[in-house]
Amino acid sequence: MQSATMKIDRHARMRVGTAIAVYVWQYPLRLVHWGLVISIALMSLTGYYIHDPYIVGQTRTPFLMGTFRFVHEVCGMVLLALFLLRFYLLFAGDRWVRWRAMLPLRKDAWQEMWQMIRFYLFLRPTPIAKVGHNALAAMMYLGLYCLVLVEILTGLAMFNWLLHNPVLGIFVSWIPRFMGVQNMRLTHYLLMFVFISFGIFHVHICLLVSRTERRGLVDSIFTGYKVIPVDELEEDDHKAILTSRGRGVAK
Amino acid sequence: MLRPDTSVGEALASRGVTRRQLVKFCSAMLGTLALPDRYLAKTMAAVTQAKKPILVWLQFQDCTGCSESMLRSSHPSVADVVLDLLSWEYHEVIMAGSGDSANKILDRVAKEEKGKYLVVVEGSIPMSEDGMYCTIGGRTALDIATQVCSNAAATIAVGACAFDGGLVRAKPNPTGALGVHEAVPGIKVINMAGCPHNPVNTAAVLVHYLTFHDLPDLDQYNRPLFAYGRVIHDQCERRAHYDAGRFVTEWGDDGHRKGWCLYKMGCKGPEATFNCPVAQWNDHTSWPIRAGHGCIACASPRFWDNMSPFYQRLPNVPGFGVETSATNIGLGLTGAVLAGVTVHGLIQMIQPAPVTSANVSQTGKEN
C-alpha cells in the first residue's frame, strides 16, 4: 500500500499518528531569534563599512561613518539585551529552552549527536526527531552563543576604549591587556564571517530537517508551534517529569 | 659651573631666563598635566626654590633619539628650564668627562646620593648571553641599571625601548631585550613611552616631581595618565573627516592633499593612547597626522609587533601568508560554507524520499 501511494504522488506520504500542535518556542525565545537575525545583519552591514569604508567623500552623505557607527553601537546594545534575555530563559524559560535542554546531559545525548551527524552524511535516512532541540543542534546553538558573547565582550571593550567607563571597565578592560587591542579588533571582525557562515548553514539545515521530518520546523520559529505525534509528546512529558522528580529527590 | 646645591631660581637667573619666560613655561607644564591654574603659584615656587635634584641619564640599546628630542627643543625657555631644573651629573652624549672619570661620577652618585637622585633610562636592556650585547666600561647594561636604578628615588624610562624594549625587542629580538621595569623588577619607575618620548611630557613629569615630590598617576603600564590616558582618535584634528566618511584611499590622492582622514591607510589613531595631537612636536609645530602620515601607535605596548602592518587596518591572521587579509579569509570561509551547503542540498535532493521501517511500523501500529 505504501509503495502504491509513492508511485502516484512521487513524494512519500508519512503517517505520523495523531499529532498535537505543541507550543515549543515561547514568545521571548522567538524574539531573541529574530532580534539576533536583524541586529547581526545590520551590524554586519555597518561593521564591514567601519572596517573598510568603501563609500568615500560623498557630499550627500555628510555624516556617513558617524551614522553607521551609531547604528552599529545601538544594534550592539540590542544584541547585549537579547543575550541577557536568552541567558535568563536558560533558567526561567520553558523546558525546551532551559539549560538542561542545551547541555549534553542525557546519557543518550552523545549517541544522538552521532546519529544526527550520520544523517547529515547520508548514512541515515531520517533525523532524530525531538520535541525541542536535538543534542547536536543544542550544542551548535550553545557554541553560537559563546561566540556571541566573545563578540559582545570585544565590542564593549572597543566601546569602552573611547568611553573610559570604570564600571564597564571592570568587565572588559582585561581584554586589550590579554590579547592586545589589534587582535581584539581582528577577532571581532573575523567572527562576523563566522556568523554569516552560521546563518547560511543554519538555514540550510533547517530547511533540510524540516523537509525530512515534516513537523513544521521552519513554521515553528514564526508561530512557536510544532506538530508532534502524541506518543512522542508523551515520552517527552514522561522524561520531563522524571527529570523534575529526580531533581526533587536530590534536594 | 654652578654648584650642585644651587636653587633652580638662581641657576635660571644666571642663564638669563626671565620671570615672564618661567611663567610661560610653568603654564605650559600645568596645561600638559591637566592641572588648574591655581597650581601656578605653587609650581612657580617649587621650580624656583627647589634645590636641584641630581639626575643621571643612562643610555643602553638606543638610537639617542630620545636625548635628541629632549635637547633639540628649540624653544629657549623649555630647553633652558629643563636643563637647569636638574643637576645633570651623567649623560653620555652631553657630558664633558669621559672614560674612567665619567664612570666614577656615576658610581659616586649611586653610592653617596642613594635614594635622592633621579635616573632617566633610554634604550632597552639585553638579557641574552648574560647581557653581553651592551656593555659600558666592561659592565653590562643590566648590571649598571640594577645598581643605579635600585638606588634612585625614581626611574624615568624614556622612549619605547626603555618602556618595553621597543624596536630592539621586535621579533625576533636577537638580544633578548627588555624594558627597564621588566629587566630590573621592583624599582619605582615611570614609563614615558613613545618613539621618541615627547620632551614636553617628560618635562611635565619633572615639574610634577619638583612640585608634589611624587610621580603623577599612572596607568597599568606605568605610563602617566595625563599623557597616555586618552585615545588619539578622539583628539585628532581630522576626526570630523572620519565621521563624515572622507578618507584618503591612496598616498597623494585628492583626499590626501585635502587633509582627509588616514583611517584607510592604516592609521592607528583609534588604537593608540597618547597626547600627541595636543602636546605635538618641535615646539607645537606639527605631529604625524598633521604631516599627512597615519599614526603607528608608537606609545603603545610592543608596538612594532602589535601594531604592524602599519599601513593596514588589521594585523595579519597568524598561520596565513602575509598577503592574505582577514577579509579574504572571512570571505573564503563564507564561500566554502555556501558551496558546502549547496552540494549537500543537491545530494539530499537526488536521494530517494525517506520512508524508513520505523515510519512504516509506526503507521502499522496506528492502524
Tab-separated table of C-alpha atoms in Angstrom, chain A:
chain	number	residue	atom	x	y	z
A	1	MET	CA	0.000	0.000	0.000
A	2	GLN	CA	2.869	2.323	0.866
A	3	SER	CA	4.542	1.730	-2.453
A	4	ALA	CA	1.321	2.382	-4.312
A	5	THR	CA	0.951	5.852	-2.777
A	6	MET	CA	4.554	6.598	-3.526
A	7	LYS	CA	4.099	5.809	-7.187
A	8	ILE	CA	1.090	8.093	-7.519
A	9	ASP	CA	2.440	11.041	-5.574
A	10	ARG	CA	6.180	10.795	-6.274
A	11	HIS	CA	6.832	12.062	-2.750
A	12	ALA	CA	6.231	9.704	0.111
A	13	ARG	CA	3.401	10.317	2.485
A	14	MET	CA	4.164	9.738	6.079
A	15	ARG	CA	1.628	8.746	8.673
A	16	VAL	CA	2.606	10.397	11.950
A	17	GLY	CA	-0.247	9.181	14.073
A	18	THR	CA	-2.467	11.522	15.986
A	19	ALA	CA	-0.477	14.707	16.238
A	20	ILE	CA	-0.701	17.689	18.556
A	21	ALA	CA	0.435	21.230	17.842
A	22	VAL	CA	2.772	21.967	20.759
A	23	TYR	CA	3.825	25.487	21.738
A	24	VAL	CA	7.542	24.681	21.792
A	25	TRP	CA	9.220	28.052	21.194
A	26	GLN	CA	7.838	30.621	23.619
A	27	TYR	CA	7.446	34.229	22.569
A	28	PRO	CA	10.667	35.583	24.227
A	29	LEU	CA	12.740	32.906	22.511
A	30	ARG	CA	11.366	33.844	19.096
A	31	LEU	CA	12.029	37.480	19.971
A	32	VAL	CA	15.654	36.579	20.725
A	33	HIS	CA	15.897	34.616	17.463
A	34	TRP	CA	14.573	37.347	15.150
A	35	GLY	CA	16.301	40.059	17.150
A	36	LEU	CA	19.610	38.247	16.587
A	37	VAL	CA	18.889	37.913	12.865
A	38	ILE	CA	18.093	41.604	12.415
A	39	SER	CA	20.779	43.005	14.713
A	40	ILE	CA	23.528	40.748	13.347
A	41	ALA	CA	22.529	41.571	9.767
A	42	LEU	CA	22.608	45.306	10.486
A	43	MET	CA	25.851	45.009	12.395
A	44	SER	CA	27.467	43.048	9.564
A	45	LEU	CA	26.472	45.709	7.042
A	46	THR	CA	27.605	48.659	9.167
A	47	GLY	CA	30.563	46.782	10.650
A	48	TYR	CA	32.005	45.997	7.235
A	49	TYR	CA	31.794	49.682	6.370
A	50	ILE	CA	33.523	50.574	9.616
A	51	HIS	CA	36.302	48.111	8.758
A	52	ASP	CA	36.652	49.222	5.163
A	53	PRO	CA	34.800	52.467	4.352
A	54	TYR	CA	34.097	51.813	0.682
A	55	ILE	CA	31.948	54.920	0.224
A	56	VAL	CA	34.378	57.821	0.360
A	57	GLY	CA	33.975	61.558	0.220
A	58	GLN	CA	30.318	61.768	-0.784
A	59	THR	CA	28.929	65.225	-0.199
A	60	ARG	CA	25.377	63.894	0.053
A	61	THR	CA	26.344	61.671	2.979
A	62	PRO	CA	27.773	64.237	5.370
A	63	PHE	CA	27.808	62.045	8.487
A	64	LEU	CA	28.082	58.563	6.991
A	65	MET	CA	30.657	56.956	9.267
A	66	GLY	CA	29.088	58.624	12.289
A	67	THR	CA	25.651	57.268	11.349
A	68	PHE	CA	26.959	53.773	10.628
A	69	ARG	CA	28.820	53.690	13.917
A	70	PHE	CA	25.695	54.853	15.725
A	71	VAL	CA	23.568	52.111	14.126
A	72	HIS	CA	26.304	49.569	14.878
A	73	GLU	CA	26.522	50.579	18.528
A	74	VAL	CA	22.735	50.656	19.041
A	75	CYS	CA	22.456	47.187	17.472
A	76	GLY	CA	25.281	46.048	19.721
A	77	MET	CA	23.359	47.146	22.774
A	78	VAL	CA	20.259	45.347	21.432
A	79	LEU	CA	22.380	42.226	20.967
A	80	LEU	CA	23.588	42.506	24.559
A	81	ALA	CA	19.988	42.805	25.792
A	82	LEU	CA	18.943	39.778	23.709
A	83	PHE	CA	21.872	37.792	25.035
A	84	LEU	CA	20.898	38.601	28.617
A	85	LEU	CA	17.263	37.673	27.851
A	86	ARG	CA	18.384	34.328	26.427
A	87	PHE	CA	20.556	33.771	29.485
A	88	TYR	CA	17.539	34.482	31.697
A	89	LEU	CA	15.464	31.996	29.685
A	90	LEU	CA	18.070	29.311	30.416
A	91	PHE	CA	16.795	29.375	33.978
A	92	ALA	CA	13.263	30.725	33.646
A	93	GLY	CA	12.108	29.546	30.214
A	94	ASP	CA	10.003	26.620	29.013
A	95	ARG	CA	11.564	23.201	29.313
A	96	TRP	CA	12.752	23.094	25.692
A	97	VAL	CA	14.875	26.241	26.114
A	98	ARG	CA	16.211	25.726	29.632
A	99	TRP	CA	19.871	24.988	30.366
A	100	ARG	CA	19.094	21.287	30.800
A	101	ALA	CA	17.950	21.126	27.184
A	102	MET	CA	21.037	22.943	25.898
A	103	LEU	CA	23.734	20.794	27.530
A	104	PRO	CA	24.541	17.189	26.563
A	105	LEU	CA	23.478	15.867	29.965
A	106	ARG	CA	21.322	12.915	28.973
A	107	LYS	CA	23.073	9.576	28.682
A	108	ASP	CA	21.978	9.165	25.074
A	109	ALA	CA	22.975	12.718	24.076
A	110	TRP	CA	26.296	11.766	22.512
A	111	GLN	CA	24.714	8.842	20.699
A	112	GLU	CA	22.031	11.224	19.431
A	113	MET	CA	24.704	13.625	18.145
A	114	TRP	CA	26.415	10.815	16.302
A	115	GLN	CA	23.127	9.735	14.746
A	116	MET	CA	22.498	13.323	13.587
A	117	ILE	CA	25.978	13.506	12.062
A	118	ARG	CA	25.204	10.209	10.298
A	119	PHE	CA	22.019	11.791	8.941
A	120	TYR	CA	23.950	14.739	7.552
A	121	LEU	CA	26.449	12.347	5.975
A	122	PHE	CA	23.549	10.449	4.269
A	123	LEU	CA	24.290	7.367	6.352
A	124	ARG	CA	20.867	7.544	7.980
A	125	PRO	CA	17.623	8.414	6.183
A	126	THR	CA	15.847	10.443	8.874
A	127	PRO	CA	16.997	12.838	11.549
A	128	ILE	CA	16.388	12.162	15.226
A	129	ALA	CA	13.004	13.739	15.824
A	130	LYS	CA	12.718	15.648	19.084
A	131	VAL	CA	10.114	17.963	20.508
A	132	GLY	CA	12.778	20.632	21.227
A	133	HIS	CA	16.383	20.706	20.019
A	134	ASN	CA	18.239	17.514	19.289
A	135	ALA	CA	21.557	17.167	21.119
A	136	LEU	CA	23.678	18.277	18.133
A	137	ALA	CA	21.546	21.348	17.473
A	138	ALA	CA	21.679	22.282	21.164
A	139	MET	CA	25.488	22.066	21.067
A	140	MET	CA	25.631	24.227	17.932
A	141	TYR	CA	23.458	26.919	19.500
A	142	LEU	CA	25.441	26.818	22.720
A	143	GLY	CA	28.616	27.323	20.678
A	144	LEU	CA	26.963	30.158	18.773
A	145	TYR	CA	26.007	31.912	21.993
A	146	CYS	CA	29.583	31.548	23.258
A	147	LEU	CA	30.807	33.280	20.091
A	148	VAL	CA	28.118	35.947	20.511
A	149	LEU	CA	29.491	36.520	23.999
A	150	VAL	CA	33.018	36.918	22.589
A	151	GLU	CA	31.657	39.395	20.024
A	152	ILE	CA	29.789	41.322	22.731
A	153	LEU	CA	32.822	41.483	25.019
A	154	THR	CA	35.258	42.569	22.296
A	155	GLY	CA	32.690	45.091	21.068
A	156	LEU	CA	32.178	46.510	24.536
A	157	ALA	CA	35.952	46.638	25.029
A	158	MET	CA	36.241	48.771	21.873
A	159	PHE	CA	33.297	50.882	23.032
A	160	ASN	CA	34.969	51.449	26.388
A	161	TRP	CA	38.305	52.173	24.700
A	162	LEU	CA	36.770	55.575	23.950
A	163	LEU	CA	34.193	55.779	26.742
A	164	HIS	CA	36.521	55.054	29.708
A	165	ASN	CA	33.619	53.983	31.889
A	166	PRO	CA	35.107	52.459	35.063
A	167	VAL	CA	32.103	50.164	35.697
A	168	LEU	CA	32.158	48.793	32.153
A	169	GLY	CA	35.936	48.641	32.517
A	170	ILE	CA	35.583	46.002	35.243
A	171	PHE	CA	34.071	43.654	32.646
A	172	VAL	CA	36.114	44.430	29.545
A	173	SER	CA	39.388	46.202	30.374
A	174	TRP	CA	41.189	42.858	30.734
A	175	ILE	CA	40.609	42.043	27.062
A	176	PRO	CA	43.050	44.507	25.440
A	177	ARG	CA	45.567	43.620	28.145
A	178	PHE	CA	45.071	39.917	27.454
A	179	MET	CA	45.208	39.846	23.639
A	180	GLY	CA	46.254	43.355	22.570
A	181	VAL	CA	43.963	45.954	21.068
A	182	GLN	CA	44.641	44.917	17.465
A	183	ASN	CA	43.964	41.204	17.965
A	184	MET	CA	40.777	42.204	19.769
A	185	ARG	CA	39.649	44.063	16.642
A	186	LEU	CA	40.728	41.187	14.409
A	187	THR	CA	38.687	38.721	16.477
A	188	HIS	CA	35.662	40.999	16.383
A	189	TYR	CA	35.921	41.284	12.605
A	190	LEU	CA	36.610	37.621	11.811
A	191	LEU	CA	33.689	36.469	13.951
A	192	MET	CA	31.371	38.395	11.609
A	193	PHE	CA	32.191	35.892	8.864
A	194	VAL	CA	31.608	33.017	11.282
A	195	PHE	CA	28.126	34.393	11.995
A	196	ILE	CA	27.351	34.841	8.292
A	197	SER	CA	28.575	31.291	7.630
A	198	PHE	CA	26.496	30.040	10.530
A	199	GLY	CA	23.443	31.809	9.074
A	200	ILE	CA	23.851	30.080	5.714
A	201	PHE	CA	24.470	26.710	7.365
A	202	HIS	CA	21.568	27.183	9.776
A	203	VAL	CA	19.010	27.990	7.058
A	204	HIS	CA	20.182	25.014	5.004
A	205	ILE	CA	19.957	22.595	7.920
A	206	CYS	CA	16.548	23.917	8.994
A	207	LEU	CA	15.086	23.502	5.514
A	208	LEU	CA	16.642	20.052	5.233
A	209	VAL	CA	15.401	18.779	8.576
A	210	SER	CA	12.011	20.398	8.128
A	211	ARG	CA	11.647	18.756	4.728
A	212	THR	CA	12.590	15.370	6.128
A	213	GLU	CA	10.787	15.251	9.453
A	214	ARG	CA	7.679	17.238	8.354
A	215	ARG	CA	6.693	18.737	11.652
A	216	GLY	CA	6.571	22.396	10.723
A	217	LEU	CA	10.076	23.131	11.962
A	218	VAL	CA	10.501	26.270	9.835
A	219	ASP	CA	6.979	27.384	10.679
A	220	SER	CA	7.661	26.959	14.391
A	221	ILE	CA	10.111	29.877	14.566
A	222	PHE	CA	7.314	32.167	13.348
A	223	THR	CA	4.377	30.700	15.266
A	224	GLY	CA	6.050	28.802	18.088
A	225	TYR	CA	4.082	25.610	17.290
A	226	LYS	CA	5.492	22.297	16.168
A	227	VAL	CA	3.323	19.342	15.218
A	228	ILE	CA	4.325	16.403	17.397
A	229	PRO	CA	2.910	12.839	17.367
A	230	VAL	CA	1.108	12.033	20.582
A	231	ASP	CA	3.297	9.134	21.656
A	232	GLU	CA	6.487	11.180	21.254
A	233	LEU	CA	4.993	14.053	23.199
A	234	GLU	CA	4.017	11.629	25.962
A	235	GLU	CA	7.553	10.269	26.032
A	236	ASP	CA	8.941	13.803	26.243
A	237	ASP	CA	6.495	14.647	29.050
A	238	HIS	CA	7.463	11.472	30.859
A	239	LYS	CA	11.175	12.343	30.661
A	240	ALA	CA	10.479	15.865	31.893
A	241	ILE	CA	8.546	14.534	34.871
A	242	LEU	CA	11.326	12.050	35.653
A	243	THR	CA	13.912	14.863	35.495
A	244	SER	CA	11.950	17.130	37.781
A	245	ARG	CA	11.271	14.249	40.186
A	246	GLY	CA	14.970	13.341	40.180
A	247	ARG	CA	15.796	16.937	40.991
A	248	GLY	CA	13.263	16.857	43.839
A	249	VAL	CA	14.851	13.753	45.298
A	250	ALA	CA	18.315	15.257	45.060
A	251	LYS	CA	17.188	18.286	47.011
